Amino acid sequence: MEDTLQTTTTFSFDGYRITEYKGVVRGIVVRSPTLGQGFLGGLKQIVGGQIGAYAEMCEQARQQAYDRLLQHARERRANAIVGLRYESSEVGRGGSATEVLCYGTAVVIQRA
């Protein structure tokens, strides 16, 4: 395989076999909205509709968590991650921040 890490939500790659398991890897990010995002989000809750600033913040948090997951896998000398999953939860007083967790199993794969 190339130098890039392959990822999948399944537990195998077509045409490849897992030759080594490197363990669970993860990336964690905790983000909170700015005062402006919080204010606009509060207004949107009153009138309804999508909260674009929150959606963008969440997408950035997911990407950062994914990037940290990849770094963790590289540190373990893996070339792939199987069973990729995301989870999120509110943290802080009154759910003032969101934790995004990206995790999976780091493996070494070779062409079958």
Short mmCIF file of C-alpha atoms in Angstrom, two decimals:
data_model
loop_
_atom_site.label_atom_id
_atom_site.label_comp_id
_atom_site.label_asym_id
_atom_site.label_seq_id
_atom_site.Cartn_x
_atom_site.Cartn_y
_atom_site.Cartn_z
CA MET A 1 0.00 0.00 0.00
CA GLU A 2 0.98 3.62 -0.40
CA ASP A 3 2.17 5.80 2.46
CA THR A 4 -1.40 6.99 3.08
CA LEU A 5 -3.62 5.44 5.71
CA GLN A 6 -6.71 3.64 4.51
CA THR A 7 -9.84 3.81 6.68
CA THR A 8 -13.13 1.96 6.70
CA THR A 9 -16.17 1.64 8.92
CA THR A 10 -16.17 -2.11 8.21
CA PHE A 11 -13.68 -4.61 9.61
CA SER A 12 -11.91 -5.62 6.40
CA PHE A 13 -10.66 -4.27 3.07
CA ASP A 14 -11.53 -6.03 -0.18
CA GLY A 15 -8.39 -7.48 -1.72
CA TYR A 16 -6.32 -7.07 1.46
CA ARG A 17 -5.65 -9.12 4.55
CA ILE A 18 -4.88 -7.88 8.03
CA THR A 19 -1.41 -9.03 9.06
CA GLU A 20 -1.05 -7.19 12.35
CA TYR A 21 -3.28 -5.49 14.90
CA LYS A 22 -1.83 -2.33 16.47
CA GLY A 23 -4.64 -1.57 18.93
CA VAL A 24 -7.32 1.04 19.42
CA VAL A 25 -6.53 4.53 18.14
CA ARG A 26 -8.51 7.70 18.73
CA GLY A 27 -8.74 11.39 18.17
CA ILE A 28 -10.56 13.65 20.63
CA VAL A 29 -11.56 17.29 20.24
CA VAL A 30 -13.58 19.48 22.60
CA ARG A 31 -15.04 22.65 21.06
CA SER A 32 -17.35 25.35 22.34
CA PRO A 33 -19.12 28.03 20.33
CA THR A 34 -17.95 31.63 20.41
CA LEU A 35 -20.20 34.20 22.08
CA GLY A 36 -21.44 35.27 18.64
CA GLN A 37 -22.21 31.69 17.61
CA GLY A 38 -24.00 31.13 20.91
CA PHE A 39 -26.09 34.27 20.48
CA LEU A 40 -27.04 33.43 16.88
CA GLY A 41 -27.72 29.84 17.87
CA GLY A 42 -30.06 31.03 20.61
CA LEU A 43 -31.98 33.16 18.12
CA LYS A 44 -32.27 30.24 15.70
CA GLN A 45 -33.69 28.09 18.48
CA ILE A 46 -36.46 30.64 18.95
CA VAL A 47 -37.41 30.96 15.27
CA GLY A 48 -36.29 27.52 14.10
CA GLY A 49 -34.01 26.47 11.28
CA GLN A 50 -30.51 25.19 10.76
CA ILE A 51 -27.77 26.72 12.87
CA GLY A 52 -25.06 27.12 10.24
CA ALA A 53 -22.36 28.36 12.62
CA TYR A 54 -22.84 25.31 14.85
CA ALA A 55 -22.83 22.96 11.87
CA GLU A 56 -19.53 24.43 10.67
CA MET A 57 -18.03 24.19 14.17
CA CYS A 58 -19.09 20.53 14.41
CA GLU A 59 -17.68 19.70 10.98
CA GLN A 60 -14.34 21.29 11.91
CA ALA A 61 -14.30 19.32 15.18
CA ARG A 62 -14.98 16.06 13.31
CA GLN A 63 -12.14 16.78 10.87
CA GLN A 64 -9.73 17.60 13.71
CA ALA A 65 -10.68 14.41 15.57
CA TYR A 66 -10.16 12.39 12.36
CA ASP A 67 -6.75 14.01 11.77
CA ARG A 68 -5.71 13.19 15.35
CA LEU A 69 -6.88 9.59 14.86
CA LEU A 70 -4.68 9.30 11.75
CA GLN A 71 -1.70 10.71 13.64
CA HIS A 72 -2.23 8.22 16.47
CA ALA A 73 -2.32 5.35 13.93
CA ARG A 74 0.88 6.58 12.24
CA GLU A 75 2.61 6.66 15.63
CA ARG A 76 1.74 2.97 15.96
CA ARG A 77 3.10 2.29 12.47
CA ALA A 78 -0.25 1.19 11.08
CA ASN A 79 -1.24 1.60 7.45
CA ALA A 80 -4.99 1.23 7.92
CA ILE A 81 -7.83 1.68 10.40
CA VAL A 82 -10.84 -0.62 10.58
CA GLY A 83 -14.10 -0.15 12.47
CA LEU A 84 -13.94 3.65 12.23
CA ARG A 85 -16.60 5.35 14.37
CA TYR A 86 -17.54 8.81 15.61
CA GLU A 87 -19.24 9.73 18.87
CA SER A 88 -20.12 13.10 20.33
CA SER A 89 -21.39 14.31 23.66
CA GLU A 90 -22.00 17.55 25.48
CA VAL A 91 -19.50 18.41 28.20
CA GLY A 92 -19.05 21.31 30.56
CA ARG A 93 -21.57 23.16 32.66
CA GLY A 94 -24.91 23.16 30.87
CA GLY A 95 -23.47 21.41 27.83
CA SER A 96 -21.38 24.45 26.96
CA ALA A 97 -18.97 22.41 24.84
CA THR A 98 -19.09 19.40 22.54
CA GLU A 99 -16.65 16.51 22.64
CA VAL A 100 -16.08 14.67 19.36
CA LEU A 101 -14.39 11.28 19.51
CA CYS A 102 -13.19 9.41 16.42
CA TYR A 103 -11.89 5.88 17.05
CA GLY A 104 -11.08 2.59 15.40
CA THR A 105 -8.56 -0.25 15.34
CA ALA A 106 -5.16 0.41 13.80
CA VAL A 107 -3.92 -2.45 11.63
CA VAL A 108 -1.31 -3.37 9.05
CA ILE A 109 -2.78 -4.67 5.80
CA GLN A 110 -1.22 -6.31 2.75
CA ARG A 111 -2.63 -7.23 -0.64
CA ALA A 112 -4.15 -10.69 -0.51
#
